[in-house]
Short mmCIF file of C-alpha atoms and ligand atoms in Angstrom, two decimals:
data_model
loop_
_atom_site.label_atom_id
_atom_site.label_comp_id
_atom_site.label_asym_id
_atom_site.label_seq_id
_atom_site.Cartn_x
_atom_site.Cartn_y
_atom_site.Cartn_z
CA UNK A 1 -154.56 -198.62 108.20
CA UNK A 2 -158.26 -198.76 108.03
CA UNK A 3 -161.14 -201.05 107.62
CA UNK A 4 -163.41 -198.60 105.92
CA UNK A 5 -165.18 -201.03 103.73
CA UNK A 6 -167.66 -200.57 100.98
CA UNK A 7 -170.42 -201.01 103.51
CA UNK A 8 -169.62 -197.63 104.98
CA UNK A 9 -167.81 -195.73 102.34
CA UNK A 10 -168.67 -196.50 98.74
CA UNK A 11 -165.53 -196.18 96.67
CA UNK A 12 -165.42 -193.03 94.69
CA UNK A 13 -164.02 -192.85 91.22
CA UNK A 14 -160.31 -192.35 90.96
CA UNK A 15 -159.22 -189.35 88.99
CA UNK A 16 -157.29 -191.75 86.83
CA UNK A 17 -156.79 -194.20 85.39
CA UNK A 18 -160.23 -194.77 84.06
CA UNK A 19 -160.22 -197.83 81.95
CA UNK A 20 -162.51 -200.52 80.72
CA UNK A 21 -166.11 -200.73 81.81
CA UNK A 22 -165.42 -198.59 84.85
CA UNK A 23 -164.97 -195.61 82.61
CA UNK A 24 -168.60 -195.60 81.72
CA UNK A 25 -169.82 -196.57 85.14
CA UNK A 26 -168.11 -193.73 86.95
CA UNK A 27 -168.23 -191.07 84.30
CA UNK A 28 -171.13 -189.30 85.94
CA UNK A 29 -169.20 -188.97 89.19
CA UNK A 30 -165.95 -187.69 87.81
CA UNK A 31 -166.64 -183.97 88.18
CA UNK A 32 -166.71 -184.30 91.93
CA UNK A 33 -163.26 -185.81 92.01
CA UNK A 34 -162.05 -183.23 89.57
CA UNK A 35 -162.96 -180.43 91.92
CA UNK A 36 -160.61 -181.85 94.51
CA UNK A 37 -157.91 -182.34 91.98
CA UNK A 38 -158.16 -178.78 90.77
CA UNK A 39 -158.01 -177.58 94.33
CA UNK A 40 -154.70 -179.34 94.76
CA UNK A 41 -153.35 -177.78 91.65
CA UNK A 42 -154.07 -174.46 93.30
CA UNK A 43 -152.29 -175.45 96.46
CA UNK A 44 -149.36 -176.76 94.50
CA UNK A 45 -148.97 -173.42 92.86
CA UNK A 46 -148.50 -171.83 96.26
CA UNK A 47 -150.76 -168.97 95.44
CA UNK A 48 -151.97 -166.73 98.19
CA UNK A 49 -155.49 -168.04 98.11
CA UNK A 50 -154.99 -171.72 98.53
CA UNK A 51 -156.14 -171.81 102.09
CA UNK A 52 -159.53 -170.44 101.30
CA UNK A 53 -159.93 -172.56 98.21
CA UNK A 54 -158.88 -175.68 99.98
CA UNK A 55 -160.90 -175.08 103.06
CA UNK A 56 -163.92 -174.76 100.92
CA UNK A 57 -163.31 -177.91 98.99
CA UNK A 58 -162.40 -180.01 101.99
CA UNK A 59 -164.77 -178.79 104.62
CA UNK A 60 -167.10 -181.68 104.06
CA UNK A 61 -164.51 -184.08 105.37
CA UNK A 62 -164.15 -182.47 108.74
CA UNK A 63 -167.36 -183.76 110.20
CA UNK A 64 -166.69 -187.34 109.27
CA UNK A 65 -163.78 -188.05 111.46
CA UNK A 66 -165.65 -189.85 114.15
CA UNK A 67 -167.05 -192.45 111.85
CA UNK A 68 -164.00 -193.19 109.79
CA UNK A 69 -162.03 -196.16 110.88
CA UNK A 70 -158.75 -195.49 109.17
CA UNK A 71 -156.87 -195.97 112.34
CA UNK A 72 -153.17 -196.19 112.65
CA UNK A 73 -153.75 -196.42 116.32
CA UNK A 74 -156.28 -199.15 115.78
CA UNK A 75 -155.93 -202.84 115.44
CA UNK A 76 -153.97 -203.89 112.45
CA UNK A 77 -153.21 -207.28 111.19
CA UNK A 78 -149.67 -208.57 110.98
CA UNK A 79 -147.89 -208.48 107.71
CA UNK A 80 -147.45 -212.19 107.69
CA UNK A 81 -143.82 -212.24 108.63
CA UNK A 82 -142.65 -212.49 105.07
CA UNK A 83 -141.30 -209.02 104.77
CA UNK A 84 -139.65 -208.74 101.44
CA UNK A 85 -136.00 -207.93 101.63
CA UNK A 86 -134.76 -208.18 98.10
CA UNK A 87 -136.35 -205.26 96.36
CA UNK A 88 -133.03 -203.55 95.96
CA UNK A 89 -134.55 -200.18 96.56
CA UNK A 90 -132.65 -198.83 99.48
CA UNK A 91 -132.73 -195.07 99.79
CA UNK A 92 -130.13 -193.23 97.85
CA UNK A 93 -129.19 -191.25 100.92
CA UNK A 94 -127.44 -192.83 103.82
CA UNK A 95 -129.63 -193.56 106.82
CA UNK A 96 -127.01 -192.00 109.04
CA UNK A 97 -127.89 -188.77 110.75
CA UNK A 98 -125.56 -186.58 108.81
CA UNK A 99 -124.95 -183.01 109.79
CA UNK A 100 -127.34 -180.51 108.29
CA UNK A 101 -126.13 -178.37 105.48
CA UNK A 102 -124.39 -175.29 106.72
CA UNK A 103 -126.86 -173.15 104.91
CA UNK A 104 -130.02 -173.45 102.94
CA UNK A 105 -133.53 -172.13 102.91
CA UNK A 106 -134.49 -174.23 105.93
CA UNK A 107 -131.53 -173.29 108.07
CA UNK A 108 -132.71 -173.01 111.65
CA UNK A 109 -135.85 -175.02 111.01
CA UNK A 110 -136.51 -178.27 112.83
CA UNK A 111 -138.46 -180.99 111.06
CA UNK A 112 -139.46 -184.16 112.88
CA UNK A 113 -140.27 -187.18 110.75
CA UNK A 114 -142.26 -189.96 112.35
CA UNK A 115 -141.91 -193.24 110.47
CA UNK A 116 -145.12 -195.00 111.41
CA UNK A 117 -144.93 -198.30 113.31
CA UNK A 118 -141.72 -200.31 113.69
CA UNK A 119 -140.66 -203.57 112.08
CA UNK A 120 -139.95 -204.90 115.56
CA UNK A 121 -143.53 -204.40 116.69
CA UNK A 122 -144.48 -207.80 115.26
CA UNK A 123 -142.24 -209.44 117.84
CA UNK A 124 -143.32 -207.21 120.73
CA UNK A 125 -147.07 -207.44 120.80
CA UNK A 126 -147.40 -207.30 124.57
CA UNK A 127 -145.36 -204.12 124.75
CA UNK A 128 -147.17 -202.33 121.94
CA UNK A 129 -150.56 -203.40 123.25
CA UNK A 130 -150.01 -201.53 126.50
CA UNK A 131 -152.45 -198.70 126.84
CA UNK A 132 -151.28 -195.10 126.85
CA UNK A 133 -153.29 -192.00 127.57
CA UNK A 134 -153.93 -189.83 124.52
CA UNK A 135 -155.91 -187.19 126.35
CA UNK A 136 -159.32 -188.22 125.13
CA UNK A 137 -158.95 -191.85 126.12
CA UNK A 138 -156.53 -194.76 126.39
CA UNK A 139 -155.24 -196.53 123.32
CA UNK A 140 -152.65 -199.09 122.35
CA UNK A 141 -149.08 -197.86 122.62
CA UNK A 142 -148.43 -198.66 118.98
CA UNK A 143 -149.53 -201.05 116.25
CA UNK A 144 -147.81 -203.31 113.80
CA UNK A 145 -149.06 -201.52 110.73
CA UNK A 146 -150.27 -203.21 107.60
CA UNK A 147 -148.47 -204.77 104.65
CA UNK A 148 -148.96 -205.55 101.00
CA UNK A 149 -150.43 -208.91 100.12
CA UNK A 150 -146.89 -209.98 99.28
CA UNK A 151 -145.67 -209.11 102.75
CA UNK A 152 -143.90 -205.79 102.22
CA UNK A 153 -144.60 -204.14 105.53
CA UNK A 154 -145.83 -200.66 106.18
CA UNK A 155 -143.08 -200.29 108.80
CA UNK A 156 -140.42 -200.91 106.21
CA UNK A 157 -142.12 -198.53 103.79
CA UNK A 158 -142.40 -195.70 106.30
CA UNK A 159 -138.78 -195.88 107.37
CA UNK A 160 -137.58 -195.94 103.78
CA UNK A 161 -139.60 -192.87 102.82
CA UNK A 162 -138.53 -191.10 106.01
CA UNK A 163 -134.85 -191.66 105.26
CA UNK A 164 -135.26 -190.38 101.74
CA UNK A 165 -136.98 -187.30 103.15
CA UNK A 166 -134.15 -186.71 105.59
CA UNK A 167 -131.63 -186.58 102.76
CA UNK A 168 -133.78 -184.07 100.89
CA UNK A 169 -134.58 -181.84 103.86
CA UNK A 170 -131.04 -181.77 105.19
CA UNK A 171 -129.94 -180.66 101.78
CA UNK A 172 -132.30 -177.73 102.27
CA UNK A 173 -130.59 -176.91 105.54
CA UNK A 174 -133.18 -178.27 107.95
CA UNK A 175 -132.38 -180.02 111.19
CA UNK A 176 -134.17 -183.36 110.87
CA UNK A 177 -135.06 -185.64 113.75
CA UNK A 178 -136.73 -189.04 113.71
CA UNK A 179 -139.02 -190.62 116.25
CA UNK A 180 -137.38 -193.94 115.43
CA UNK A 181 -134.75 -194.92 112.91
CA UNK A 182 -134.87 -198.69 113.01
CA UNK A 183 -132.73 -198.34 116.11
CA UNK A 184 -135.08 -199.65 118.75
CA UNK A 185 -136.79 -202.96 119.32
CA UNK A 186 -140.33 -201.63 119.14
CA UNK A 187 -142.36 -198.45 119.23
CA UNK A 188 -142.10 -195.78 120.39
CA UNK A 189 -145.60 -195.46 121.75
CA UNK A 190 -147.81 -192.86 120.13
CA UNK A 191 -147.58 -190.54 123.12
CA UNK A 192 -143.81 -190.63 122.97
CA UNK A 193 -143.90 -190.03 119.23
CA UNK A 194 -145.82 -186.84 119.90
CA UNK A 195 -143.53 -185.86 122.75
CA UNK A 196 -140.45 -186.14 120.54
CA UNK A 197 -141.85 -183.54 118.18
CA UNK A 198 -142.93 -181.33 121.08
CA UNK A 199 -139.58 -181.45 122.85
CA UNK A 200 -137.78 -180.72 119.60
CA UNK A 201 -139.98 -177.64 119.24
CA UNK A 202 -140.43 -178.81 115.70
CA UNK A 203 -141.57 -176.34 113.09
CA UNK A 204 -143.31 -179.23 111.32
CA UNK A 205 -143.91 -182.91 112.01
CA UNK A 206 -145.06 -185.44 109.45
CA UNK A 207 -145.98 -189.00 110.34
CA UNK A 208 -145.51 -191.39 107.43
CA UNK A 209 -147.96 -194.23 106.83
CA UNK A 210 -149.60 -196.38 104.18
CA UNK A 211 -153.13 -197.59 104.57
CA UNK A 212 -154.56 -201.10 104.71
CA UNK A 213 -158.00 -200.72 103.24
CA UNK A 214 -159.93 -202.87 100.79
CA UNK A 215 -158.86 -203.59 97.24
CA UNK A 216 -160.16 -200.91 94.91
CA UNK A 217 -159.67 -198.21 97.51
CA UNK A 218 -156.85 -196.14 96.16
CA UNK A 219 -154.89 -192.97 96.53
CA UNK A 220 -153.36 -190.88 99.29
CA UNK A 221 -154.80 -188.79 102.05
CA UNK A 222 -153.40 -186.47 104.67
CA UNK A 223 -154.83 -186.63 108.17
CA UNK A 224 -155.21 -183.36 110.05
CA UNK A 225 -155.81 -182.94 113.79
CA UNK A 226 -159.29 -181.85 114.72
CA UNK A 227 -159.91 -179.68 117.76
CA UNK A 228 -159.45 -181.68 120.94
CA UNK A 229 -159.29 -180.36 124.47
CA UNK A 230 -159.29 -183.15 126.98
CA UNK A 231 -156.78 -184.24 129.56
CA UNK A 232 -153.26 -183.78 128.26
CA UNK A 233 -154.56 -183.14 124.76
CA UNK A 234 -155.15 -179.64 123.49
CA UNK A 235 -154.86 -179.34 119.74
CA UNK A 236 -156.66 -176.03 119.47
CA UNK A 237 -153.43 -174.03 119.00
CA UNK A 238 -152.23 -176.30 116.17
CA UNK A 239 -155.38 -177.03 114.20
CA UNK A 240 -154.97 -174.14 111.76
CA UNK A 241 -151.23 -174.47 111.28
CA UNK A 242 -151.52 -178.22 110.86
CA UNK A 243 -154.14 -177.76 108.17
CA UNK A 244 -151.84 -175.36 106.41
CA UNK A 245 -149.03 -177.92 106.61
CA UNK A 246 -151.32 -180.69 105.44
CA UNK A 247 -152.59 -178.74 102.45
CA UNK A 248 -149.06 -178.00 101.33
CA UNK A 249 -148.02 -181.62 101.78
CA UNK A 250 -151.04 -182.97 99.92
CA UNK A 251 -150.64 -180.53 97.07
CA UNK A 252 -146.99 -181.26 96.50
CA UNK A 253 -147.45 -184.99 96.99
CA UNK A 254 -150.07 -184.99 94.28
CA UNK A 255 -147.94 -182.95 91.95
CA UNK A 256 -144.73 -184.96 92.35
CA UNK A 257 -146.13 -188.49 92.52
CA UNK A 258 -149.07 -188.01 90.18
CA UNK A 259 -151.15 -190.03 92.63
CA UNK A 260 -154.78 -189.16 92.99
CA UNK A 261 -156.35 -188.15 96.29
CA UNK A 262 -158.03 -191.03 98.07
CA UNK A 263 -161.15 -192.36 96.40
CA UNK A 264 -162.51 -193.64 99.74
CA UNK A 265 -161.71 -190.97 102.33
CA UNK A 266 -161.93 -187.20 102.13
CA UNK A 267 -164.44 -186.68 99.33
CA UNK A 268 -161.72 -186.32 96.74
CA UNK A 269 -159.83 -183.66 98.70
CA UNK A 270 -157.07 -185.93 99.97
CA UNK A 271 -157.69 -184.51 103.43
CA UNK A 272 -159.28 -186.05 106.49
CA UNK A 273 -159.73 -184.59 109.97
CA UNK A 274 -159.49 -186.87 112.98
CA UNK A 275 -159.65 -186.54 116.72
CA UNK A 276 -158.84 -190.12 117.69
CA UNK A 277 -155.14 -190.35 116.95
CA UNK A 278 -152.80 -189.98 119.91
CA UNK A 279 -149.95 -188.84 117.74
CA UNK A 280 -152.01 -185.82 116.71
CA UNK A 281 -153.99 -185.22 119.88
CA UNK A 282 -150.87 -184.86 121.99
CA UNK A 283 -148.92 -182.70 119.59
CA UNK A 284 -148.22 -179.09 120.49
CA UNK A 285 -146.55 -178.35 117.15
CA UNK A 286 -147.93 -178.44 113.59
CA UNK A 287 -148.35 -182.08 112.67
CA UNK A 288 -150.05 -184.24 110.08
CA UNK A 289 -150.14 -187.87 109.05
CA UNK A 290 -149.96 -188.96 105.45
CA UNK A 291 -151.33 -192.25 104.19
CA UNK A 292 -149.34 -192.53 100.98
CA UNK A 293 -151.52 -195.19 99.40
CA UNK A 294 -153.37 -198.41 100.11
CA UNK A 295 -151.06 -201.39 100.54
CA UNK A 296 -153.94 -203.81 100.08
CA UNK A 297 -154.78 -202.56 96.61
CA UNK A 298 -152.59 -204.17 93.98
CA UNK A 299 -152.23 -201.02 91.88
CA UNK A 300 -151.27 -198.88 94.83
CA UNK A 301 -149.05 -201.65 96.16
CA UNK A 302 -147.08 -201.70 92.92
CA UNK A 303 -146.21 -198.07 93.57
CA UNK A 304 -145.53 -198.42 97.27
CA UNK A 305 -143.06 -201.25 96.65
CA UNK A 306 -141.15 -199.28 94.03
CA UNK A 307 -138.07 -197.45 95.21
CA UNK A 308 -138.42 -194.95 92.39
CA UNK A 309 -141.98 -194.17 93.48
CA UNK A 310 -140.97 -193.88 97.13
CA UNK A 311 -138.38 -191.33 96.09
CA UNK A 312 -141.14 -189.32 94.47
CA UNK A 313 -143.25 -189.68 97.59
CA UNK A 314 -140.39 -188.44 99.74
CA UNK A 315 -139.79 -185.57 97.35
CA UNK A 316 -143.44 -184.57 97.34
CA UNK A 317 -143.82 -184.62 101.11
CA UNK A 318 -140.55 -182.78 101.56
CA UNK A 319 -141.52 -180.10 99.08
CA UNK A 320 -144.76 -179.65 100.95
CA UNK A 321 -142.86 -179.12 104.18
CA UNK A 322 -140.49 -176.66 102.53
CA UNK A 323 -143.41 -174.78 101.03
CA UNK A 324 -145.20 -174.67 104.37
CA UNK A 325 -142.14 -173.41 106.21
CA UNK A 326 -141.54 -170.72 103.64
CA UNK A 327 -145.16 -169.63 103.87
ZN1 ZN B 1 -149.93 -196.81 109.71
#
């Protein structure tokens, strides 16, 4: 989650909906957002030129990583302990680790899904506050994650989307591994999350999150690793492939969910480059984070708490992975 407030990052106009007085107020700024949206349409079409097109449209975000505070490794406030349980939106697929399909387009491919945070982290603050080395510096082992104002936690959201993705990707023949499956008391720490993907020799890793920014900040963004070479961290070999993965994920996520790219991070591209996240810094395989929406915005929260929407989110991310792996 982040605390990128209006003081630092004036909200940009959402692609839609535009309603009421805002329509007039932001009309002059819409073309900028539209450029990003059109870029995603290109990516979603899986044409041969999407990399160049996207790089061009998103390059302005790459230099901003150091000042952006959207930190899933950063301090996050508890969800209030009122995690909603009765939404009746359990994933259609079983959470069990079923055997991969015998065949399918992703046969032989390994996908690691990293459900951000852990519902147990709220009860294990001393453990998750331990510092771990992420190459560039030391950071908290893990964080609690954010929640909606009604107490639906990010940890519950991420695990739900991850399980839906597993069902989809296994149907495609992929071998799917999780960093945690609601089967441990807390964590794992961010360094271990990275190590799980590395040891699996994953062809792609996606870390699932939802942001905790200010009301009015809306939309999704995909976080890409920037070049880091310090201590145990060396992302240089995965920067390009991770961007490719991230562009595919963002494009398909946009197409399937209909959500707009973030109006507060990434200049309308839905992409952000960061060098401060241990889960990315320590990865040796293509990896991205996705912030699916802003839990602290009521409009985004209405989507994030909907099982039907989470299914779309899972479908979009999964399609992006499939598209990347077929590249
Ligand atoms: Zn998070």
